[in-house]
Short mmCIF file of C-alpha atoms in Angstrom, two decimals:
data_model
loop_
_atom_site.label_atom_id
_atom_site.label_comp_id
_atom_site.label_asym_id
_atom_site.label_seq_id
_atom_site.Cartn_x
_atom_site.Cartn_y
_atom_site.Cartn_z
CA MET T 785 -59.48 -15.91 -30.79
CA PHE T 786 -57.12 -18.40 -29.22
CA LYS T 787 -54.10 -16.51 -30.59
CA LYS T 788 -55.48 -13.24 -29.22
CA LEU T 789 -56.04 -14.73 -25.75
CA PHE T 790 -52.57 -16.31 -25.77
CA PHE T 791 -51.01 -12.96 -26.70
CA ILE T 792 -52.86 -11.23 -23.84
CA PHE T 793 -51.67 -13.99 -21.50
CA LEU T 794 -48.04 -13.48 -22.55
CA ILE T 795 -48.31 -9.72 -21.97
CA GLY T 796 -49.73 -10.36 -18.51
CA VAL T 797 -46.92 -12.77 -17.64
CA PHE T 798 -44.32 -10.25 -18.86
CA PHE T 799 -45.67 -7.37 -16.76
CA SER T 800 -46.18 -9.63 -13.77
CA ALA T 801 -42.55 -10.74 -13.96
CA CYS T 802 -41.40 -7.13 -14.15
CA GLU T 803 -43.49 -6.16 -11.12
CA GLU T 804 -42.26 -9.11 -9.10
CA ALA T 805 -38.55 -8.81 -10.01
CA PRO T 806 -36.68 -8.74 -6.71
CA LYS T 807 -34.97 -5.51 -5.72
CA GLU T 808 -31.57 -7.25 -5.56
CA THR T 809 -31.78 -8.18 -9.26
CA VAL T 810 -32.34 -4.56 -10.25
CA GLU T 811 -29.58 -3.35 -7.97
CA ALA T 812 -27.16 -5.95 -9.29
CA LYS T 813 -27.19 -4.09 -12.62
CA LYS T 814 -25.41 -1.20 -10.94
CA PRO T 815 -21.67 -1.15 -11.55
CA ASN T 816 -19.48 -2.89 -9.02
CA ILE T 817 -16.68 -0.75 -7.61
CA ILE T 818 -13.15 -1.81 -6.67
CA TYR T 819 -10.97 0.86 -5.10
CA ILE T 820 -7.35 -0.33 -5.13
CA MET T 821 -4.80 1.58 -3.05
CA ALA T 822 -1.13 0.82 -2.45
CA ASP T 823 0.79 2.40 0.42
CA ASP T 824 3.31 5.03 -0.72
CA HIS T 825 3.09 4.08 -4.42
CA THR T 826 4.23 7.31 -6.00
CA THR T 827 3.80 8.60 -9.57
CA GLN T 828 7.54 8.31 -10.27
CA ALA T 829 7.21 4.52 -10.03
CA PHE T 830 4.85 4.08 -13.01
CA GLY T 831 5.28 3.91 -16.72
CA ILE T 832 2.23 6.05 -17.47
CA TYR T 833 3.53 9.10 -15.60
CA GLY T 834 6.69 9.29 -17.70
CA SER T 835 9.15 9.83 -14.87
CA ARG T 836 12.84 8.95 -14.97
CA LEU T 837 11.88 5.42 -13.81
CA ALA T 838 9.43 4.79 -16.66
CA THR T 839 12.17 3.24 -18.80
CA LEU T 840 12.40 0.41 -16.25
CA ASN T 841 8.79 -0.55 -17.04
CA PRO T 842 7.92 -0.95 -13.34
CA THR T 843 4.13 -1.31 -13.74
CA PRO T 844 3.07 -3.04 -16.98
CA ALA T 845 -0.25 -4.34 -15.61
CA LEU T 846 -1.19 -1.04 -13.99
CA ASP T 847 -0.19 0.89 -17.10
CA GLN T 848 -2.49 -1.31 -19.17
CA LEU T 849 -5.33 -0.76 -16.72
CA ALA T 850 -4.72 2.99 -16.79
CA ASN T 851 -4.67 3.08 -20.59
CA GLU T 852 -8.12 1.48 -20.64
CA GLY T 853 -9.53 4.44 -18.72
CA MET T 854 -8.71 7.97 -17.61
CA VAL T 855 -5.42 9.07 -16.02
CA PHE T 856 -5.32 12.11 -13.71
CA ASP T 857 -2.13 14.17 -13.90
CA ASN T 858 -3.09 16.57 -11.10
CA CYS T 859 -4.36 14.42 -8.24
CA PHE T 860 -3.08 15.52 -4.83
CA VAL T 861 -3.22 14.47 -1.22
CA THR T 862 -4.37 16.97 1.40
CA ASN T 863 -2.05 15.68 4.16
CA ALA T 864 0.75 13.34 3.04
CA ILE T 865 0.83 10.80 5.84
CA CYS T 866 -0.92 7.42 6.01
CA THR T 867 -3.63 7.74 8.67
CA PRO T 868 -4.79 11.29 7.85
CA SER T 869 -4.95 10.48 4.13
CA ARG T 870 -7.04 7.37 4.76
CA ALA T 871 -9.30 9.33 7.11
CA THR T 872 -9.90 11.91 4.37
CA ILE T 873 -10.69 9.20 1.84
CA ILE T 874 -13.21 7.44 4.10
CA THR T 875 -14.91 10.66 5.29
CA GLY T 876 -14.60 13.02 2.33
CA GLN T 877 -13.31 15.61 4.80
CA TYR T 878 -10.07 17.49 5.38
CA SER T 879 -8.01 16.72 8.47
CA GLN T 880 -9.35 19.37 10.81
CA ALA T 881 -12.96 18.48 9.98
CA ASN T 882 -12.51 14.71 10.46
CA GLY T 883 -10.24 15.17 13.48
CA VAL T 884 -7.36 13.03 12.22
CA LEU T 885 -4.33 15.31 12.12
CA ASP T 886 -1.61 12.70 12.54
CA LEU T 887 -0.85 8.99 12.88
CA GLU T 888 -2.55 8.78 16.27
CA GLY T 889 -5.99 9.68 14.89
CA HIS T 890 -8.85 7.26 14.36
CA ILE T 891 -12.23 7.08 12.64
CA PRO T 892 -15.01 5.39 14.65
CA PRO T 893 -17.78 3.47 12.85
CA ASP T 894 -20.28 6.32 13.03
CA ARG T 895 -17.95 8.51 10.92
CA GLN T 896 -17.04 5.91 8.30
CA TYR T 897 -19.20 7.77 5.82
CA LEU T 898 -18.14 6.20 2.53
CA PRO T 899 -19.18 2.58 3.26
CA GLN T 900 -22.31 3.85 5.01
CA GLU T 901 -23.42 5.75 1.92
CA MET T 902 -22.62 2.81 -0.34
CA GLY T 903 -24.77 0.61 1.89
CA LYS T 904 -27.69 3.00 1.51
CA LEU T 905 -27.35 2.60 -2.25
CA GLY T 906 -27.71 -1.17 -2.03
CA TYR T 907 -24.04 -2.09 -2.19
CA GLU T 908 -22.35 -4.81 -0.16
CA SER T 909 -19.12 -3.32 1.14
CA ALA T 910 -15.77 -4.92 2.04
CA ILE T 911 -12.27 -3.81 2.95
CA VAL T 912 -9.21 -6.06 2.69
CA GLY T 913 -5.62 -5.15 3.58
CA LYS T 914 -4.29 -2.06 5.30
CA TRP T 915 -6.84 -0.06 7.31
CA HIS T 916 -4.67 1.91 9.78
CA LEU T 917 -7.51 3.89 11.33
CA GLU T 918 -7.39 2.05 14.68
CA GLU T 919 -11.08 1.45 15.33
CA GLU T 920 -13.13 -1.39 13.88
CA PRO T 921 -14.17 -0.84 10.24
CA ALA T 922 -17.64 -1.84 11.36
CA SER T 923 -19.48 0.13 8.69
CA PHE T 924 -18.25 -2.40 6.14
CA ASP T 925 -20.19 -5.64 5.70
CA TYR T 926 -16.93 -7.60 5.57
CA TYR T 927 -13.35 -6.89 6.58
CA ALA T 928 -10.00 -8.63 6.78
CA VAL T 929 -7.49 -5.96 7.76
CA LEU T 930 -3.91 -5.78 8.96
CA PRO T 931 -3.35 -4.77 12.60
CA GLY T 932 -1.83 -1.29 12.40
CA GLN T 933 0.92 -1.30 9.79
CA GLY T 934 0.83 -5.08 9.64
CA LYS T 935 3.70 -7.33 8.63
CA TYR T 936 5.14 -7.90 5.18
CA HIS T 937 5.75 -11.62 5.76
CA ASP T 938 3.26 -14.11 7.24
CA PRO T 939 0.86 -11.36 8.31
CA GLU T 940 -2.12 -11.71 10.61
CA PHE T 941 -5.49 -10.23 9.62
CA ILE T 942 -8.26 -9.03 11.91
CA VAL T 943 -11.65 -10.38 10.84
CA GLN T 944 -15.20 -10.47 12.16
CA GLY T 945 -15.87 -13.17 14.72
CA GLU T 946 -17.28 -14.09 18.10
CA GLU T 947 -14.85 -11.96 20.10
CA GLU T 948 -14.72 -8.19 20.21
CA TRP T 949 -12.47 -6.11 17.94
CA PRO T 950 -9.55 -6.67 17.43
CA LYS T 951 -9.25 -10.17 18.91
CA ASN T 952 -10.50 -12.25 15.98
CA ARG T 953 -7.40 -13.06 13.94
CA ILE T 954 -6.43 -15.31 11.09
CA GLU T 955 -2.86 -16.24 10.22
CA THR T 956 -1.45 -16.40 6.72
CA THR T 957 1.80 -17.63 5.20
CA GLY T 958 3.68 -15.76 2.54
CA HIS T 959 3.96 -12.13 1.44
CA SER T 960 1.29 -9.58 2.33
CA SER T 961 0.66 -8.48 -1.26
CA ASP T 962 -0.13 -12.09 -2.20
CA ASN T 963 -2.17 -12.68 0.95
CA ILE T 964 -4.27 -9.54 0.49
CA THR T 965 -5.08 -10.54 -3.08
CA ASP T 966 -5.92 -14.08 -1.95
CA LEU T 967 -8.40 -12.77 0.62
CA THR T 968 -10.00 -10.39 -1.87
CA ILE T 969 -10.47 -13.10 -4.48
CA GLU T 970 -11.85 -15.46 -1.82
CA TRP T 971 -14.43 -12.86 -0.80
CA LEU T 972 -15.39 -12.07 -4.38
CA LYS T 973 -15.72 -15.73 -5.28
CA ASP T 974 -17.28 -17.33 -2.21
CA LYS T 975 -18.30 -14.89 0.52
CA ARG T 976 -20.23 -11.99 -1.00
CA ASN T 977 -23.91 -11.77 -1.76
CA LYS T 978 -23.97 -12.15 -5.53
CA ASP T 979 -27.47 -10.67 -5.77
CA LYS T 980 -26.05 -7.25 -4.83
CA PRO T 981 -23.43 -4.98 -6.39
CA PHE T 982 -20.22 -4.76 -4.39
CA PHE T 983 -18.01 -1.93 -3.17
CA LEU T 984 -14.54 -3.27 -2.33
CA MET T 985 -11.57 -1.37 -0.90
CA HIS T 986 -8.48 -3.44 -1.68
CA HIS T 987 -5.45 -1.97 0.14
CA TYR T 988 -1.85 -3.15 -0.17
CA LYS T 989 0.76 -2.61 2.53
CA ALA T 990 3.48 -2.41 -0.13
CA PRO T 991 5.54 -0.48 -1.01
CA HIS T 992 5.72 1.06 2.49
CA ASP T 993 9.13 0.99 4.16
CA ASP T 994 11.10 -1.11 5.03
CA PHE T 995 10.45 -2.49 1.54
CA GLU T 996 10.49 -6.18 2.44
CA TYR T 997 9.76 -7.66 -0.98
CA ALA T 998 8.70 -11.24 -1.71
CA PRO T 999 11.74 -13.54 -2.10
CA ARG T 1000 10.89 -14.31 -5.72
CA TYR T 1001 11.86 -10.74 -6.65
CA LYS T 1002 15.36 -10.79 -5.18
CA ASP T 1003 16.99 -10.75 -8.64
CA TYR T 1004 14.56 -8.25 -10.19
CA LEU T 1005 16.55 -5.18 -11.34
CA GLU T 1006 19.66 -6.60 -9.66
CA ASP T 1007 21.94 -5.61 -12.54
CA ALA T 1008 19.98 -2.55 -13.62
CA TYR T 1009 21.09 1.05 -13.20
CA ILE T 1010 18.32 3.06 -11.55
CA PRO T 1011 18.19 6.61 -12.97
CA GLU T 1012 18.97 9.21 -10.32
CA PRO T 1013 17.46 12.66 -9.84
CA ALA T 1014 19.97 15.48 -10.22
CA SER T 1015 18.65 17.06 -7.02
CA LEU T 1016 19.88 14.05 -5.06
CA TYR T 1017 23.33 15.62 -5.29
CA VAL T 1018 22.74 19.31 -6.07
CA ASN T 1019 19.57 20.87 -4.65
CA GLY T 1020 19.85 24.35 -6.14
CA ASN T 1021 17.64 26.94 -4.47
CA ASN T 1022 15.03 24.47 -3.27
CA GLY T 1023 13.79 25.06 0.25
CA SER T 1024 14.27 27.95 2.64
CA VAL T 1025 15.51 28.81 6.09
CA ALA T 1026 12.55 26.70 7.29
CA THR T 1027 13.99 23.53 5.76
CA ARG T 1028 17.69 24.33 6.00
CA GLY T 1029 18.08 26.59 9.03
CA ASN T 1030 20.12 29.79 9.24
CA ASN T 1031 23.35 29.27 7.31
CA ASP T 1032 22.22 25.67 6.64
CA SER T 1033 22.49 24.92 10.35
CA LEU T 1034 19.55 22.45 10.32
CA LEU T 1035 20.51 20.38 7.28
CA THR T 1036 21.72 17.55 9.52
CA VAL T 1037 18.36 17.15 11.31
CA ILE T 1038 15.53 18.28 8.99
CA GLY T 1039 14.23 15.93 6.31
CA SER T 1040 15.32 12.29 6.36
CA SER T 1041 17.81 11.66 3.59
CA VAL T 1042 19.36 9.21 1.15
CA SER T 1043 22.83 10.62 1.76
CA LYS T 1044 24.57 10.93 5.12
CA ARG T 1045 23.28 14.52 5.36
CA ASN T 1046 20.70 13.76 8.05
CA THR T 1047 22.70 12.39 10.96
CA ILE T 1048 19.57 11.24 12.82
CA ARG T 1049 17.64 9.42 10.09
CA SER T 1050 18.90 8.43 6.67
CA ILE T 1051 17.81 5.41 4.65
CA GLY T 1052 21.30 3.90 4.78
CA MET T 1053 20.99 3.49 8.54
CA ARG T 1054 18.35 0.85 7.84
CA LEU T 1055 19.50 -0.56 4.53
CA TRP T 1056 22.97 -1.42 5.75
CA SER T 1057 22.10 -2.40 9.33
CA ASP T 1058 22.76 -5.96 10.48
CA GLU T 1059 19.18 -6.20 11.77
CA PHE T 1060 17.63 -5.46 8.40
CA THR T 1061 20.07 -7.14 6.04
CA LYS T 1062 19.72 -10.48 7.80
CA ILE T 1063 16.31 -10.81 6.16
CA SER T 1064 17.02 -8.98 2.92
CA ASN T 1065 20.38 -9.05 1.20
CA PRO T 1066 23.26 -10.05 3.49
CA GLU T 1067 25.62 -10.74 0.59
CA PHE T 1068 25.28 -7.20 -0.70
CA ASN T 1069 25.71 -5.78 2.79
CA ALA T 1070 28.85 -7.80 3.42
CA SER T 1071 30.43 -6.53 0.21
CA PHE T 1072 29.31 -3.00 0.95
CA GLN T 1073 30.85 -2.98 4.40
CA LYS T 1074 34.24 -3.76 2.85
CA LYS T 1075 34.14 -0.48 0.91
CA LEU T 1076 35.39 1.51 3.85
CA ASN T 1077 36.84 4.27 1.69
CA LEU T 1078 33.63 5.26 -0.09
CA SER T 1079 33.31 8.97 -0.70
CA ASP T 1080 30.07 10.67 0.32
CA ARG T 1081 28.91 10.69 -3.30
CA GLU T 1082 29.74 6.99 -3.74
CA TYR T 1083 27.86 6.20 -0.55
CA THR T 1084 24.82 8.18 -1.72
CA HIS T 1085 24.89 6.44 -5.11
CA ALA T 1086 25.14 2.94 -3.61
CA THR T 1087 22.44 3.66 -1.04
CA TYR T 1088 20.07 5.15 -3.62
CA GLN T 1089 20.48 2.18 -5.95
CA GLU T 1090 19.68 -0.32 -3.20
CA TYR T 1091 16.83 1.82 -1.82
CA LEU T 1092 15.12 2.06 -5.21
CA LYS T 1093 15.61 -1.61 -6.07
CA ARG T 1094 13.93 -2.71 -2.85
CA TYR T 1095 11.13 -0.20 -3.34
CA LEU T 1096 10.56 -1.27 -6.95
CA ARG T 1097 10.58 -4.96 -6.00
CA CYS T 1098 7.65 -4.21 -3.70
CA VAL T 1099 5.98 -2.31 -6.55
CA LYS T 1100 6.53 -5.31 -8.82
CA GLY T 1101 4.67 -7.48 -6.31
CA VAL T 1102 1.73 -5.07 -6.32
CA ASP T 1103 1.65 -4.91 -10.11
CA ASP T 1104 1.71 -8.69 -10.46
CA ASN T 1105 -1.07 -9.08 -7.93
CA VAL T 1106 -3.25 -6.48 -9.62
CA ALA T 1107 -2.74 -8.49 -12.83
CA ARG T 1108 -3.90 -11.59 -10.95
CA LEU T 1109 -6.98 -9.80 -9.64
CA ILE T 1110 -7.83 -8.57 -13.15
CA ARG T 1111 -7.53 -12.10 -14.55
CA PHE T 1112 -9.99 -13.27 -11.92
CA LEU T 1113 -12.46 -10.50 -12.76
CA LYS T 1114 -12.28 -11.39 -16.44
CA GLU T 1115 -12.77 -15.12 -15.76
CA GLU T 1116 -15.83 -14.34 -13.61
CA GLY T 1117 -17.33 -11.96 -16.17
CA LEU T 1118 -17.01 -9.02 -13.77
CA TYR T 1119 -14.37 -6.93 -15.47
CA ASP T 1120 -16.40 -4.64 -17.69
CA ASN T 1121 -19.20 -3.95 -15.22
CA THR T 1122 -16.76 -2.96 -12.47
CA ILE T 1123 -15.45 0.55 -11.89
CA ILE T 1124 -11.78 0.04 -11.06
CA VAL T 1125 -9.88 2.82 -9.31
CA TYR T 1126 -6.15 2.72 -8.59
CA THR T 1127 -4.22 5.13 -6.40
CA GLY T 1128 -1.68 5.42 -3.59
CA ASP T 1129 -2.42 6.93 -0.19
CA GLN T 1130 -0.01 9.75 -1.07
CA GLY T 1131 3.18 10.23 -3.04
CA PHE T 1132 6.71 9.41 -1.89
CA MET T 1133 10.15 10.97 -2.17
CA LEU T 1134 12.53 8.72 -4.08
CA GLY T 1135 15.68 10.72 -3.54
CA GLU T 1136 14.44 14.01 -4.98
CA HIS T 1137 16.10 16.88 -3.06
CA ASP T 1138 17.89 14.11 -1.10
CA TYR T 1139 14.64 13.25 0.71
CA ILE T 1140 12.98 9.95 1.53
CA ASP T 1141 9.47 9.25 2.85
CA LYS T 1142 6.53 11.63 2.23
CA ARG T 1143 5.01 14.45 4.38
CA TRP T 1144 6.36 17.34 2.28
CA MET T 1145 4.23 19.57 0.07
CA TYR T 1146 6.82 19.06 -2.65
CA GLU T 1147 5.49 17.46 -5.83
CA GLU T 1148 6.72 13.89 -5.43
CA SER T 1149 5.17 13.64 -1.95
CA MET T 1150 1.97 15.57 -2.59
CA ARG T 1151 1.04 14.10 -5.97
CA MET T 1152 -1.02 10.90 -6.00
CA PRO T 1153 -1.28 8.43 -8.87
CA PHE T 1154 -4.93 8.14 -9.86
CA PHE T 1155 -6.74 6.45 -12.73
CA VAL T 1156 -10.16 4.93 -13.30
CA ARG T 1157 -11.39 2.28 -15.73
CA TYR T 1158 -15.07 1.81 -16.56
CA PRO T 1159 -15.66 1.27 -20.29
CA GLU T 1160 -19.38 2.00 -20.17
CA LYS T 1161 -18.82 5.61 -19.10
CA ILE T 1162 -15.09 6.41 -19.37
CA LYS T 1163 -13.33 6.62 -22.70
CA ALA T 1164 -10.12 4.59 -22.90
CA GLY T 1165 -6.80 6.35 -23.37
CA THR T 1166 -7.88 9.68 -21.88
CA ARG T 1167 -6.02 12.02 -19.54
CA THR T 1168 -6.93 15.15 -17.66
CA ASP T 1169 -5.04 17.92 -15.90
CA ALA T 1170 -8.09 18.81 -13.78
CA ILE T 1171 -7.15 19.33 -10.14
CA ILE T 1172 -8.62 16.78 -7.73
CA ASN T 1173 -7.61 15.62 -4.26
CA ASN T 1174 -8.34 12.72 -1.94
CA ALA T 1175 -11.26 14.55 -0.28
CA ASP T 1176 -13.00 14.25 -3.66
CA PHE T 1177 -12.77 10.46 -3.88
CA ALA T 1178 -15.73 9.58 -1.65
CA PRO T 1179 -18.19 12.06 -3.23
CA THR T 1180 -17.20 10.79 -6.69
CA LEU T 1181 -17.60 7.10 -5.85
CA ILE T 1182 -20.99 7.80 -4.28
CA ASP T 1183 -22.02 9.79 -7.35
CA MET T 1184 -20.93 7.01 -9.71
CA ALA T 1185 -22.96 4.54 -7.64
CA GLY T 1186 -26.07 6.65 -8.16
CA GLY T 1187 -26.11 8.61 -4.92
CA THR T 1188 -25.40 12.10 -3.61
CA ALA T 1189 -22.64 12.86 -1.14
CA PRO T 1190 -23.89 13.83 2.33
CA GLU T 1191 -23.55 17.45 3.42
CA GLN T 1192 -20.71 16.79 5.85
CA MET T 1193 -18.39 15.79 3.01
CA GLN T 1194 -16.16 18.66 1.89
CA GLY T 1195 -14.92 17.11 -1.35
CA ASN T 1196 -16.42 17.49 -4.81
CA SER T 1197 -17.52 14.81 -7.24
CA PHE T 1198 -15.53 14.71 -10.47
CA LYS T 1199 -17.88 12.22 -12.16
CA THR T 1200 -18.53 14.71 -14.97
CA ILE T 1201 -14.79 14.91 -15.71
CA LEU T 1202 -14.57 11.11 -15.88
CA GLU T 1203 -17.47 10.89 -18.30
CA THR T 1204 -16.76 13.89 -20.51
CA GLY T 1205 -13.05 14.54 -20.12
CA LYS T 1206 -13.85 18.20 -19.45
CA GLU T 1207 -13.91 20.31 -16.31
CA PRO T 1208 -17.42 21.52 -15.48
CA GLU T 1209 -18.02 25.23 -15.14
CA GLY T 1210 -16.72 26.51 -11.82
CA TRP T 1211 -14.48 23.48 -11.16
CA GLN T 1212 -11.77 23.99 -8.52
CA GLN T 1213 -8.56 25.52 -9.87
CA SER T 1214 -6.43 24.87 -6.79
CA THR T 1215 -5.96 22.44 -3.94
CA TYR T 1216 -5.13 22.97 -0.26
CA TYR T 1217 -2.48 21.05 1.68
CA ARG T 1218 -1.52 20.87 5.34
CA TYR T 1219 1.01 18.74 7.17
CA TRP T 1220 0.41 18.92 10.93
CA MET T 1221 2.87 16.40 12.36
CA HIS T 1222 5.74 18.78 13.11
CA MET T 1223 9.25 17.23 13.46
CA ALA T 1224 7.94 13.69 13.86
CA HIS T 1225 9.64 10.28 13.79
CA ALA T 1226 13.07 11.72 12.99
CA HIS T 1227 11.86 12.34 9.45
CA ALA T 1228 11.70 15.82 10.94
CA ASN T 1229 9.43 17.67 8.54
CA PRO T 1230 8.42 21.13 9.79
CA ALA T 1231 4.67 21.77 9.93
CA HIS T 1232 3.36 23.70 6.94
CA PHE T 1233 0.37 24.47 4.77
CA GLY T 1234 -0.13 25.87 1.30
CA ILE T 1235 -1.96 26.09 -1.98
CA ARG T 1236 -1.22 24.62 -5.40
CA THR T 1237 -2.70 25.71 -8.73
CA LYS T 1238 -1.89 24.25 -12.14
CA GLN T 1239 1.07 26.61 -12.46
CA TYR T 1240 2.08 27.81 -9.01
CA LYS T 1241 2.70 26.55 -5.50
CA LEU T 1242 2.87 28.63 -2.32
CA ILE T 1243 3.96 27.04 0.98
CA PHE T 1244 4.01 28.55 4.47
CA PHE T 1245 6.23 26.79 7.02
CA TYR T 1246 5.03 27.87 10.45
CA GLY T 1247 7.29 25.51 12.36
CA LYS T 1248 5.22 24.50 15.39
CA TYR T 1249 3.47 21.35 16.59
CA TRP T 1250 -0.33 21.57 16.77
CA VAL T 1251 -0.18 21.15 20.56
CA ASN T 1252 1.29 24.22 22.25
CA THR T 1253 4.23 22.45 23.83
CA LYS T 1254 5.16 25.62 25.74
CA GLY T 1255 1.83 25.67 27.58
CA PRO T 1256 2.05 24.76 31.29
CA LYS T 1257 -0.77 22.21 31.04
CA ALA T 1258 0.06 20.88 27.58
CA THR T 1259 -0.11 17.12 27.08
CA TRP T 1260 0.96 15.03 24.12
CA ASN T 1261 2.48 11.65 23.36
CA LYS T 1262 6.03 11.90 24.65
CA LYS T 1263 6.76 8.20 24.20
CA SER T 1264 6.37 7.97 20.43
CA TRP T 1265 9.77 7.34 18.88
CA GLY T 1266 11.79 10.06 17.21
CA ASN T 1267 9.47 13.00 17.84
CA ARG T 1268 10.82 16.48 18.50
CA PHE T 1269 7.52 18.29 18.86
CA GLU T 1270 8.99 20.80 21.29
CA MET T 1271 11.51 22.02 18.73
CA ASP T 1272 10.20 25.13 16.98
CA THR T 1273 11.75 25.65 13.56
CA PRO T 1274 12.26 28.83 11.50
CA VAL T 1275 9.28 30.39 9.74
CA ALA T 1276 9.46 30.91 5.99
CA TRP T 1277 7.53 31.09 2.73
CA GLU T 1278 8.35 29.15 -0.42
CA PHE T 1279 7.00 29.82 -3.91
CA TYR T 1280 7.55 27.77 -7.06
CA ASP T 1281 6.60 28.56 -10.64
CA LEU T 1282 5.86 24.99 -11.72
CA GLY T 1283 5.44 26.03 -15.34
CA LYS T 1284 9.10 27.08 -15.49
CA ASP T 1285 10.45 25.02 -12.59
CA PRO T 1286 8.57 21.68 -12.40
CA GLU T 1287 11.29 20.08 -10.27
CA GLU T 1288 11.06 22.87 -7.66
CA MET T 1289 14.70 23.82 -7.77
CA ASN T 1290 14.19 27.56 -7.32
CA ASN T 1291 12.28 29.08 -4.43
CA ALA T 1292 11.24 32.34 -6.09
CA TYR T 1293 9.36 33.85 -3.14
CA ASP T 1294 11.68 36.88 -3.03
CA ASN T 1295 11.59 37.48 -6.78
CA PRO T 1296 9.73 40.80 -7.32
CA VAL T 1297 8.46 39.53 -10.68
CA TYR T 1298 6.01 37.32 -8.76
CA LYS T 1299 4.85 39.91 -6.24
CA ASP T 1300 1.29 40.15 -7.60
CA VAL T 1301 1.00 36.40 -8.21
CA ILE T 1302 2.02 35.66 -4.62
CA ALA T 1303 -0.39 38.27 -3.23
CA ASP T 1304 -3.23 36.65 -5.20
CA LEU T 1305 -2.23 33.17 -3.98
CA LYS T 1306 -2.24 34.38 -0.39
CA ASN T 1307 -5.80 35.68 -0.83
CA GLN T 1308 -6.84 32.36 -2.35
CA LEU T 1309 -5.17 30.55 0.52
CA LEU T 1310 -7.08 32.60 3.09
CA GLN T 1311 -10.35 31.81 1.32
CA LYS T 1312 -9.53 28.09 1.13
CA ARG T 1313 -8.68 27.89 4.82
CA LYS T 1314 -11.91 29.64 5.77
CA SER T 1315 -14.19 27.61 3.49
CA LEU T 1316 -12.65 24.29 4.60
CA ASN T 1317 -12.66 25.05 8.33
CA GLU T 1318 -8.87 24.83 8.28
CA GLU T 1319 -8.20 28.08 10.10
CA ASP T 1320 -6.31 28.09 13.39
CA GLY T 1321 -7.93 30.99 15.22
CA ASP T 1322 -8.91 30.26 18.83
CA LYS T 1323 -8.25 26.52 18.52
CA TYR T 1324 -4.53 26.81 17.87
CA PRO T 1325 -3.67 30.37 18.97
CA HIS T 1326 0.06 29.66 19.20
CA ILE T 1327 0.02 28.86 15.46
CA GLN T 1328 -2.29 31.76 14.61
CA LYS T 1329 0.17 34.10 16.28
CA VAL T 1330 2.92 32.93 13.93
CA ILE T 1331 0.62 33.32 10.93
CA ASP T 1332 -0.30 36.89 11.92
CA GLU T 1333 3.32 37.86 12.53
CA HIS T 1334 4.71 36.44 9.30
CA TRP T 1335 1.89 36.60 6.77
CA ASN T 1336 3.37 39.63 5.04
CA ASP T 1337 7.03 38.64 5.29
#
């Protein structure tokens, strides 16, 4: 009898404990999520993407992380410039829907949808590092973010405090990649609520230009030869009258360059300037300046080598700091119950077609690195060629956290692809791109939009700023440096068969063999623009006029 009563008592205690278990304890069993993003870290600068730079082993820690999860080979940005990309990631919307077309856009707290949705699911949210969306990231529970672009060395961070945004600042000493990791580890270790799962956005400033690496990397790759793309010197039939001008008349002003081609903005103007080399590599600069008889090719070679070494030294700092963050997660027992995402905010041109920076719809600029590790649901060592873009990130993270993306998000969750390695029925077979910031910052990229499938790419350069600069009452920022918004550029189409021409060396738009393919892509492009609210219509009639006049060119 006593044993029977004792058994009943134990059952009662067990069910009572279950009923009284606090909500936080249940929620803590959800996976934590760390979203890591570096600025301008392009796929060429990884081992796992097998580019010409892979032999340099630039990212051993990141490659290991990627090999423990799933790598995406066809992840793309919808607008390859910092602020619009970040706005798309935080809202799950394309540029016209979220209102951030260019670097002057901002996302107020009421439209910071991703952290809001994570909060509804019981997550404590934090963002550390580069924010670059101007307004306070108030929808996060914690933030320590760089003001604007922030500084590479001894950066300040804006934090919560007694004064209004953005007056509360803390000062740090050292390199930003180290400082950002320090702040993240500090929050994870001492400042978060450990009874709740966490959602952390960990954003590096590096490797954004001007590539001011930590001093400890000054000898990294110093004696190495950095493989060069053939298109740095010979660009074949890449581009069109839109990117080159009639009879190549615009080559000196369109598309910032490695070589001396662009007389307004080339990377050598910064690399070899007294202002910049005082804090980077004065010895190299002094020796370089003595080579007064360099040919154009020799100049391009020397500039490219220095450009890539500085870029890759910044990448090395990111890779080492990710390794440090992973060590911390392992020591704290957090590693295997944390979904870890790594990406860049877009791609970056590393001399391909003699271009620097991003903005273009060309592969190196449009393609984003993207991989996810979560051993409970994602099989290690897997890859996919499924097409995703940065509008899909927020819906996927919400889905993985156990929620459903709100209706205003335009992206699609690819959780099924992560868990099965297969595209679900009806999955998107193309992605839409649009660069709005016409002829900006002396990088001078003409405005354009287009569509990319797994095999083909179609681009329409319409060559006008989104504000009608010819309108009598038109207003825009005329003080921002290097902008030539009033300069209309030639209209043209470009088409690339990526199956046969992955390096985009042959614009085949006029090849009759592709007539039907191009017609089909144009129909798909029309449908994409309509479904995504990316049409111009009455809102931008000066652009719509160009589209109507040249659609069937």
